[in-house]
PDB file of C-alpha atoms in Angstrom:
ATOM      1  CA  UNK A 122       3.459 -32.005 -18.865  1.00 43.00           C
ATOM      2  CA  UNK A 123       3.385 -28.608 -20.576  1.00 44.00           C
ATOM      3  CA  UNK A 124       3.163 -25.287 -18.852  1.00 59.00           C
ATOM      4  CA  UNK A 125       1.904 -22.058 -20.313  1.00 71.00           C
ATOM      5  CA  UNK A 126       3.291 -18.632 -19.584  1.00 76.00           C
ATOM      6  CA  UNK A 127       0.604 -16.534 -17.867  1.00 83.00           C
ATOM      7  CA  UNK A 128      -1.036 -13.986 -20.103  1.00 78.00           C
ATOM      8  CA  UNK A 129      -0.387 -10.413 -19.112  1.00 78.00           C
ATOM      9  CA  UNK A 130      -3.681  -8.825 -18.008  1.00 74.00           C
ATOM     10  CA  UNK A 131      -4.876  -5.506 -19.344  1.00 71.00           C
ATOM     11  CA  UNK A 132      -4.689  -3.101 -16.432  1.00 59.00           C
ATOM     12  CA  UNK A 133      -5.604   0.528 -16.763  1.00 63.00           C
ATOM     13  CA  UNK A 134      -3.618   2.829 -14.531  1.00 54.00           C
ATOM     14  CA  UNK A 135      -5.228   6.141 -13.650  1.00 53.00           C
ATOM     15  CA  UNK A 136      -2.786   7.774 -11.245  1.00 53.00           C
ATOM     16  CA  UNK A 137       0.371   9.763 -11.843  1.00 51.00           C
ATOM     17  CA  UNK A 138       3.783   8.239 -12.427  1.00 54.00           C
ATOM     18  CA  UNK A 139       5.666  11.528 -12.185  1.00 60.00           C
ATOM     19  CA  UNK A 140       5.082  15.083 -10.973  1.00 62.00           C
ATOM     20  CA  UNK A 141       7.344  18.107 -10.834  1.00 70.00           C
ATOM     21  CA  UNK A 142      11.002  17.880 -11.780  1.00 78.00           C
ATOM     22  CA  UNK A 143      13.127  15.881  -9.372  1.00 83.00           C
ATOM     23  CA  UNK A 144      15.911  17.503  -7.405  1.00 85.00           C
ATOM     24  CA  UNK A 145      19.430  16.385  -8.245  1.00 90.00           C
ATOM     25  CA  UNK A 146      19.712  14.674  -4.861  1.00 87.00           C
ATOM     26  CA  UNK A 147      16.528  12.708  -5.592  1.00 87.00           C
ATOM     27  CA  UNK A 148      17.876  11.632  -8.966  1.00 90.00           C
ATOM     28  CA  UNK A 149      20.972  10.408  -7.151  1.00 91.00           C
ATOM     29  CA  UNK A 150      18.875   8.376  -4.703  1.00 90.00           C
ATOM     30  CA  UNK A 151      17.020   6.740  -7.571  1.00 91.00           C
ATOM     31  CA  UNK A 152      20.199   5.947  -9.489  1.00 93.00           C
ATOM     32  CA  UNK A 153      22.211   4.709  -6.531  1.00 94.00           C
ATOM     33  CA  UNK A 154      19.723   3.140  -4.103  1.00 94.00           C
ATOM     34  CA  UNK A 155      16.565   1.892  -5.774  1.00 95.00           C
ATOM     35  CA  UNK A 156      17.823  -1.275  -7.464  1.00 95.00           C
ATOM     36  CA  UNK A 157      19.310  -2.594  -4.227  1.00 96.00           C
ATOM     37  CA  UNK A 158      15.932  -2.233  -2.510  1.00 97.00           C
ATOM     38  CA  UNK A 159      14.025  -4.341  -5.032  1.00 97.00           C
ATOM     39  CA  UNK A 160      11.929  -7.167  -3.545  1.00 98.00           C
ATOM     40  CA  UNK A 161      12.743  -9.268  -6.618  1.00 97.00           C
ATOM     41  CA  UNK A 162      11.389  -9.700 -10.124  1.00 97.00           C
ATOM     42  CA  UNK A 163       7.939  -8.069 -10.049  1.00 97.00           C
ATOM     43  CA  UNK A 164       7.408  -6.482 -13.449  1.00 94.00           C
ATOM     44  CA  UNK A 165       5.986  -8.622 -16.219  1.00 93.00           C
ATOM     45  CA  UNK A 166       8.971  -7.987 -18.489  1.00 93.00           C
ATOM     46  CA  UNK A 167      11.340  -9.325 -15.841  1.00 94.00           C
ATOM     47  CA  UNK A 168       9.115 -12.157 -14.642  1.00 96.00           C
ATOM     48  CA  UNK A 169       6.642 -13.207 -17.358  1.00 95.00           C
ATOM     49  CA  UNK A 170       6.140 -16.624 -15.718  1.00 96.00           C
ATOM     50  CA  UNK A 171       5.062 -14.828 -12.493  1.00 95.00           C
ATOM     51  CA  UNK A 172       7.336 -16.863 -10.246  1.00 97.00           C
ATOM     52  CA  UNK A 173       6.618 -16.021  -6.581  1.00 98.00           C
ATOM     53  CA  UNK A 174       9.048 -13.784  -4.718  1.00 98.00           C
ATOM     54  CA  UNK A 175      11.353 -15.489  -2.233  1.00 98.00           C
ATOM     55  CA  UNK A 176      10.428 -13.471   0.839  1.00 98.00           C
ATOM     56  CA  UNK A 177      12.314 -15.782   3.199  1.00 97.00           C
ATOM     57  CA  UNK A 178      15.540 -15.042   1.378  1.00 97.00           C
ATOM     58  CA  UNK A 179      14.695 -11.349   1.091  1.00 97.00           C
ATOM     59  CA  UNK A 180      14.106 -10.763   4.801  1.00 98.00           C
ATOM     60  CA  UNK A 181      15.768 -13.744   6.460  1.00 97.00           C
ATOM     61  CA  UNK A 182      12.529 -15.409   7.482  1.00 96.00           C
ATOM     62  CA  UNK A 183      11.058 -12.364   9.266  1.00 97.00           C
ATOM     63  CA  UNK A 184       7.361 -11.592   9.187  1.00 98.00           C
ATOM     64  CA  UNK A 185       6.596  -9.372   6.205  1.00 98.00           C
ATOM     65  CA  UNK A 186       4.352  -6.301   6.152  1.00 98.00           C
ATOM     66  CA  UNK A 187       3.109  -4.376   3.129  1.00 98.00           C
ATOM     67  CA  UNK A 188       2.199  -0.738   2.553  1.00 98.00           C
ATOM     68  CA  UNK A 189       0.252   0.036  -0.612  1.00 97.00           C
ATOM     69  CA  UNK A 190       0.808   3.566  -1.888  1.00 94.00           C
ATOM     70  CA  UNK A 191       3.290   4.915   0.646  1.00 94.00           C
ATOM     71  CA  UNK A 192       3.185   8.517  -0.565  1.00 88.00           C
ATOM     72  CA  UNK A 193       6.261  10.298   0.754  1.00 90.00           C
ATOM     73  CA  UNK A 194       7.319   7.307   2.849  1.00 95.00           C
ATOM     74  CA  UNK A 195       6.974   8.780   6.361  1.00 96.00           C
ATOM     75  CA  UNK A 196       4.901   5.908   7.718  1.00 97.00           C
ATOM     76  CA  UNK A 197       6.877   3.225   5.913  1.00 97.00           C
ATOM     77  CA  UNK A 198      10.208   4.343   7.362  1.00 98.00           C
ATOM     78  CA  UNK A 199       8.624   4.895  10.787  1.00 98.00           C
ATOM     79  CA  UNK A 200       7.367   1.313  10.891  1.00 98.00           C
ATOM     80  CA  UNK A 201      10.651  -0.098   9.603  1.00 98.00           C
ATOM     81  CA  UNK A 202      12.672   1.809  12.197  1.00 98.00           C
ATOM     82  CA  UNK A 203      10.393   0.816  15.067  1.00 98.00           C
ATOM     83  CA  UNK A 204      10.040  -2.823  14.021  1.00 98.00           C
ATOM     84  CA  UNK A 205      13.508  -4.102  13.105  1.00 97.00           C
ATOM     85  CA  UNK A 206      12.277  -7.669  13.622  1.00 97.00           C
ATOM     86  CA  UNK A 207      10.008  -7.460  10.551  1.00 98.00           C
ATOM     87  CA  UNK A 208      10.542  -6.863   6.841  1.00 98.00           C
ATOM     88  CA  UNK A 209       8.309  -4.363   5.074  1.00 98.00           C
ATOM     89  CA  UNK A 210       7.585  -3.840   1.388  1.00 98.00           C
ATOM     90  CA  UNK A 211       6.287  -0.571   0.011  1.00 98.00           C
ATOM     91  CA  UNK A 212       4.566  -0.232  -3.370  1.00 97.00           C
ATOM     92  CA  UNK A 213       4.218   3.186  -4.973  1.00 95.00           C
ATOM     93  CA  UNK A 214       4.074   4.074  -8.695  1.00 91.00           C
ATOM     94  CA  UNK A 215       4.612   7.828  -8.199  1.00 88.00           C
ATOM     95  CA  UNK A 216       8.342   8.251  -8.743  1.00 91.00           C
ATOM     96  CA  UNK A 217       8.512  11.554  -6.843  1.00 92.00           C
ATOM     97  CA  UNK A 218       7.202   9.757  -3.767  1.00 91.00           C
ATOM     98  CA  UNK A 219       9.702   6.944  -4.283  1.00 95.00           C
ATOM     99  CA  UNK A 220      12.536   9.477  -4.433  1.00 94.00           C
ATOM    100  CA  UNK A 221      11.300  11.104  -1.204  1.00 94.00           C
ATOM    101  CA  UNK A 222      11.226   7.699   0.474  1.00 96.00           C
ATOM    102  CA  UNK A 223      14.790   6.922  -0.576  1.00 96.00           C
ATOM    103  CA  UNK A 224      16.015  10.114   1.046  1.00 96.00           C
ATOM    104  CA  UNK A 225      14.243   9.170   4.276  1.00 96.00           C
ATOM    105  CA  UNK A 226      15.740   5.669   4.164  1.00 97.00           C
ATOM    106  CA  UNK A 227      19.237   7.146   3.889  1.00 96.00           C
ATOM    107  CA  UNK A 228      18.605   9.465   6.802  1.00 96.00           C
ATOM    108  CA  UNK A 229      17.079   6.792   9.046  1.00 97.00           C
ATOM    109  CA  UNK A 230      19.541   4.058   8.090  1.00 96.00           C
ATOM    110  CA  UNK A 231      16.866   1.357   8.045  1.00 97.00           C
ATOM    111  CA  UNK A 232      17.739  -1.882   6.268  1.00 96.00           C
ATOM    112  CA  UNK A 233      14.540  -3.954   6.579  1.00 98.00           C
ATOM    113  CA  UNK A 234      12.748  -2.338   3.647  1.00 97.00           C
ATOM    114  CA  UNK A 235      12.036  -3.285   0.042  1.00 98.00           C
ATOM    115  CA  UNK A 236      10.494  -1.001  -2.575  1.00 98.00           C
ATOM    116  CA  UNK A 237       8.409  -1.748  -5.652  1.00 97.00           C
ATOM    117  CA  UNK A 238       8.190   1.484  -7.700  1.00 95.00           C
ATOM    118  CA  UNK A 239       5.101   0.469  -9.615  1.00 93.00           C
ATOM    119  CA  UNK A 240       1.547  -0.839  -9.641  1.00 92.00           C
ATOM    120  CA  UNK A 241       0.648  -2.869  -6.546  1.00 94.00           C
ATOM    121  CA  UNK A 242      -1.362  -5.257  -8.717  1.00 94.00           C
ATOM    122  CA  UNK A 243       1.855  -6.471 -10.351  1.00 95.00           C
ATOM    123  CA  UNK A 244       3.308  -7.054  -6.894  1.00 97.00           C
ATOM    124  CA  UNK A 245       0.220  -9.007  -5.802  1.00 97.00           C
ATOM    125  CA  UNK A 246       0.786 -11.360  -8.751  1.00 95.00           C
ATOM    126  CA  UNK A 247       4.073 -12.569  -7.294  1.00 98.00           C
ATOM    127  CA  UNK A 248       3.488 -12.423  -3.541  1.00 98.00           C
ATOM    128  CA  UNK A 249       3.216 -15.981  -2.221  1.00 98.00           C
ATOM    129  CA  UNK A 250      -0.165 -16.951  -0.854  1.00 98.00           C
ATOM    130  CA  UNK A 251      -0.621 -16.175   2.866  1.00 98.00           C
ATOM    131  CA  UNK A 252       2.822 -14.559   3.089  1.00 98.00           C
ATOM    132  CA  UNK A 253       2.010 -11.082   4.467  1.00 98.00           C
ATOM    133  CA  UNK A 254       1.388 -10.490   8.179  1.00 98.00           C
ATOM    134  CA  UNK A 255       0.071  -6.920   8.036  1.00 98.00           C
ATOM    135  CA  UNK A 256      -0.996  -4.445   5.354  1.00 98.00           C
ATOM    136  CA  UNK A 257      -1.540  -0.689   5.258  1.00 98.00           C
ATOM    137  CA  UNK A 258      -3.596   1.512   2.928  1.00 98.00           C
ATOM    138  CA  UNK A 259      -3.138   5.080   4.147  1.00 97.00           C
ATOM    139  CA  UNK A 260      -4.829   8.091   2.558  1.00 95.00           C
ATOM    140  CA  UNK A 261      -5.270   6.492  -0.858  1.00 92.00           C
ATOM    141  CA  UNK A 262      -6.308   8.528  -3.871  1.00 87.00           C
ATOM    142  CA  UNK A 263      -9.977   9.317  -3.122  1.00 83.00           C
ATOM    143  CA  UNK A 264     -11.195   9.587  -6.737  1.00 57.00           C
ATOM    144  CA  UNK A 265     -14.087  11.764  -5.507  1.00 69.00           C
ATOM    145  CA  UNK A 266     -16.264  11.734  -8.634  1.00 78.00           C
ATOM    146  CA  UNK A 267     -18.884   8.985  -8.550  1.00 77.00           C
ATOM    147  CA  UNK A 268     -17.993   7.730 -12.013  1.00 77.00           C
ATOM    148  CA  UNK A 269     -14.404   7.221 -10.812  1.00 66.00           C
ATOM    149  CA  UNK A 270     -15.177   5.172  -7.686  1.00 73.00           C
ATOM    150  CA  UNK A 271     -14.289   1.985  -9.547  1.00 85.00           C
ATOM    151  CA  UNK A 272     -10.724   3.316  -9.720  1.00 78.00           C
ATOM    152  CA  UNK A 273     -10.373   3.277  -5.943  1.00 90.00           C
ATOM    153  CA  UNK A 274      -8.186   0.669  -4.293  1.00 91.00           C
ATOM    154  CA  UNK A 275     -11.109  -0.639  -2.239  1.00 95.00           C
ATOM    155  CA  UNK A 276     -12.599  -2.633  -5.111  1.00 94.00           C
ATOM    156  CA  UNK A 277     -12.494  -6.388  -5.493  1.00 95.00           C
ATOM    157  CA  UNK A 278      -9.886  -6.104  -8.270  1.00 92.00           C
ATOM    158  CA  UNK A 279      -7.386  -5.045  -5.603  1.00 95.00           C
ATOM    159  CA  UNK A 280      -8.850  -6.516  -2.437  1.00 97.00           C
ATOM    160  CA  UNK A 281      -9.135 -10.115  -3.589  1.00 97.00           C
ATOM    161  CA  UNK A 282      -5.428 -10.513  -4.463  1.00 97.00           C
ATOM    162  CA  UNK A 283      -4.496  -8.625  -1.302  1.00 98.00           C
ATOM    163  CA  UNK A 284      -6.594 -11.032   0.753  1.00 98.00           C
ATOM    164  CA  UNK A 285      -4.926 -13.980  -0.962  1.00 98.00           C
ATOM    165  CA  UNK A 286      -1.488 -12.657  -0.003  1.00 98.00           C
ATOM    166  CA  UNK A 287      -2.410 -12.005   3.639  1.00 98.00           C
ATOM    167  CA  UNK A 288      -2.098 -14.655   6.316  1.00 98.00           C
ATOM    168  CA  UNK A 289      -5.329 -15.676   8.081  1.00 98.00           C
ATOM    169  CA  UNK A 290      -5.747 -13.475  11.138  1.00 98.00           C
ATOM    170  CA  UNK A 291      -3.499 -10.718   9.790  1.00 98.00           C
ATOM    171  CA  UNK A 292      -4.395  -7.039  10.160  1.00 98.00           C
ATOM    172  CA  UNK A 293      -5.301  -4.630   7.368  1.00 98.00           C
ATOM    173  CA  UNK A 294      -5.334  -0.928   8.290  1.00 98.00           C
ATOM    174  CA  UNK A 295      -7.029   1.772   6.224  1.00 98.00           C
ATOM    175  CA  UNK A 296      -6.823   5.515   6.939  1.00 97.00           C
ATOM    176  CA  UNK A 297      -8.806   8.097   4.997  1.00 97.00           C
ATOM    177  CA  UNK A 298     -10.357  11.520   5.485  1.00 96.00           C
ATOM    178  CA  UNK A 299     -13.071  11.038   2.851  1.00 94.00           C
ATOM    179  CA  UNK A 300     -16.471   9.950   4.295  1.00 94.00           C
ATOM    180  CA  UNK A 301     -17.581   8.285   1.071  1.00 93.00           C
ATOM    181  CA  UNK A 302     -14.307   6.342   0.938  1.00 94.00           C
ATOM    182  CA  UNK A 303     -15.095   5.101   4.446  1.00 96.00           C
ATOM    183  CA  UNK A 304     -18.503   3.934   3.221  1.00 95.00           C
ATOM    184  CA  UNK A 305     -17.067   2.072   0.259  1.00 95.00           C
ATOM    185  CA  UNK A 306     -14.315   0.554   2.401  1.00 97.00           C
ATOM    186  CA  UNK A 307     -16.811  -0.778   4.933  1.00 97.00           C
ATOM    187  CA  UNK A 308     -18.856  -2.285   2.115  1.00 97.00           C
ATOM    188  CA  UNK A 309     -16.096  -3.797   0.001  1.00 97.00           C
ATOM    189  CA  UNK A 310     -13.383  -4.950   2.411  1.00 98.00           C
ATOM    190  CA  UNK A 311     -15.641  -7.414   4.314  1.00 98.00           C
ATOM    191  CA  UNK A 312     -16.748  -8.852   0.952  1.00 97.00           C
ATOM    192  CA  UNK A 313     -13.104  -9.783   0.302  1.00 98.00           C
ATOM    193  CA  UNK A 314     -12.851 -11.884   3.461  1.00 97.00           C
ATOM    194  CA  UNK A 315     -12.179  -9.404   6.269  1.00 98.00           C
ATOM    195  CA  UNK A 316     -13.976  -8.446   9.464  1.00 98.00           C
ATOM    196  CA  UNK A 317     -14.051  -4.900  10.838  1.00 98.00           C
ATOM    197  CA  UNK A 318     -12.715  -4.846  14.380  1.00 98.00           C
ATOM    198  CA  UNK A 319     -14.326  -1.639  15.666  1.00 96.00           C
ATOM    199  CA  UNK A 320     -16.362  -1.992  18.867  1.00 94.00           C
ATOM    200  CA  UNK A 321     -16.725   1.677  19.869  1.00 94.00           C
ATOM    201  CA  UNK A 322     -16.395   5.063  18.143  1.00 94.00           C
ATOM    202  CA  UNK A 323     -12.850   5.607  19.420  1.00 94.00           C
ATOM    203  CA  UNK A 324     -11.782   2.559  17.411  1.00 94.00           C
ATOM    204  CA  UNK A 325     -12.144   4.504  14.173  1.00 95.00           C
ATOM    205  CA  UNK A 326     -11.799   8.080  15.439  1.00 96.00           C
ATOM    206  CA  UNK A 327      -8.457   7.708  17.224  1.00 96.00           C
ATOM    207  CA  UNK A 328      -5.224   6.725  15.479  1.00 96.00           C
ATOM    208  CA  UNK A 329      -3.367   3.539  16.216  1.00 97.00           C
ATOM    209  CA  UNK A 330      -0.864   3.527  19.089  1.00 96.00           C
ATOM    210  CA  UNK A 331       2.086   3.272  16.692  1.00 97.00           C
ATOM    211  CA  UNK A 332       0.754   5.864  14.241  1.00 97.00           C
ATOM    212  CA  UNK A 333       2.792   8.702  12.759  1.00 96.00           C
ATOM    213  CA  UNK A 334       0.819  11.459  11.092  1.00 94.00           C
ATOM    214  CA  UNK A 335       1.697  11.793   7.407  1.00 92.00           C
ATOM    215  CA  UNK A 336       1.821  14.908   5.266  1.00 89.00           C
ATOM    216  CA  UNK A 337      -1.463  13.841   3.666  1.00 89.00           C
ATOM    217  CA  UNK A 338      -3.134  13.672   7.049  1.00 94.00           C
ATOM    218  CA  UNK A 339      -1.755  17.065   8.041  1.00 94.00           C
ATOM    219  CA  UNK A 340      -3.188  18.527   4.830  1.00 93.00           C
ATOM    220  CA  UNK A 341      -6.582  16.982   5.614  1.00 93.00           C
ATOM    221  CA  UNK A 342      -6.562  18.449   9.120  1.00 95.00           C
ATOM    222  CA  UNK A 343      -5.610  21.905   7.837  1.00 96.00           C
ATOM    223  CA  UNK A 344      -8.513  21.758   5.421  1.00 95.00           C
ATOM    224  CA  UNK A 345     -10.974  20.682   8.106  1.00 95.00           C
ATOM    225  CA  UNK A 346     -11.468  17.028   7.162  1.00 95.00           C
ATOM    226  CA  UNK A 347     -11.720  14.292   9.792  1.00 96.00           C
ATOM    227  CA  UNK A 348      -9.406  11.258   9.626  1.00 97.00           C
ATOM    228  CA  UNK A 349     -10.873   7.795  10.038  1.00 97.00           C
ATOM    229  CA  UNK A 350      -8.795   4.804  11.121  1.00 98.00           C
ATOM    230  CA  UNK A 351     -10.283   1.464  10.093  1.00 98.00           C
ATOM    231  CA  UNK A 352      -8.868  -1.857  11.265  1.00 98.00           C
ATOM    232  CA  UNK A 353      -9.777  -5.169   9.634  1.00 98.00           C
ATOM    233  CA  UNK A 354      -8.718  -8.751  10.251  1.00 98.00           C
ATOM    234  CA  UNK A 355      -8.315 -11.361   7.536  1.00 98.00           C
ATOM    235  CA  UNK A 356     -10.708 -14.165   8.307  1.00 96.00           C
ATOM    236  CA  UNK A 357      -9.369 -17.700   8.761  1.00 89.00           C
TER     237      UNK A 357
END
């Protein structure tokens, strides 16, 4: 029986990989800490056959959570520190954000974290089916122009593989301060196999009990925008 190596898909990436010059301390974090935090072979060059990650070996059989686009890493480290009984993977292509996260990991001393410094779609390729217990999408790039809405995370290109990786009944949280992003989220996420859990206005106006406000949220509040907190459940 012959097997074929999967063909690498063409994926346009529209965000930023790098911003302003890194501080020397951040360069040190990247050089000394990043490799040890890898969840395994994610990139196509390292894993062209797209073998699934061994999450049981990575986290010792703990439940695994996922944060897509962790920004500066405040929420990711907060969840890791407050939930030592879980493992959590963060995916973020913006290397300045990755460097900020690594500094926070050193300061907090958390050890139940893995980091993919790249496109979440590559990570989705190698996450085992129904392996993730909770996922977070917090203040994603809003791509405000109408012609750019297809670049948003809340499209089926991203949501379908995310749904495949999530366990039935698992929770998917989305936070955004952009009303039109809320609209698109409420349209697209249920199409991918989720149900919105809100029953009253407070369920999307008030943050979650274990929430920590991020620098992106603080910027939104300073500029007069209203955060929305949307909770979905992966259908069985």
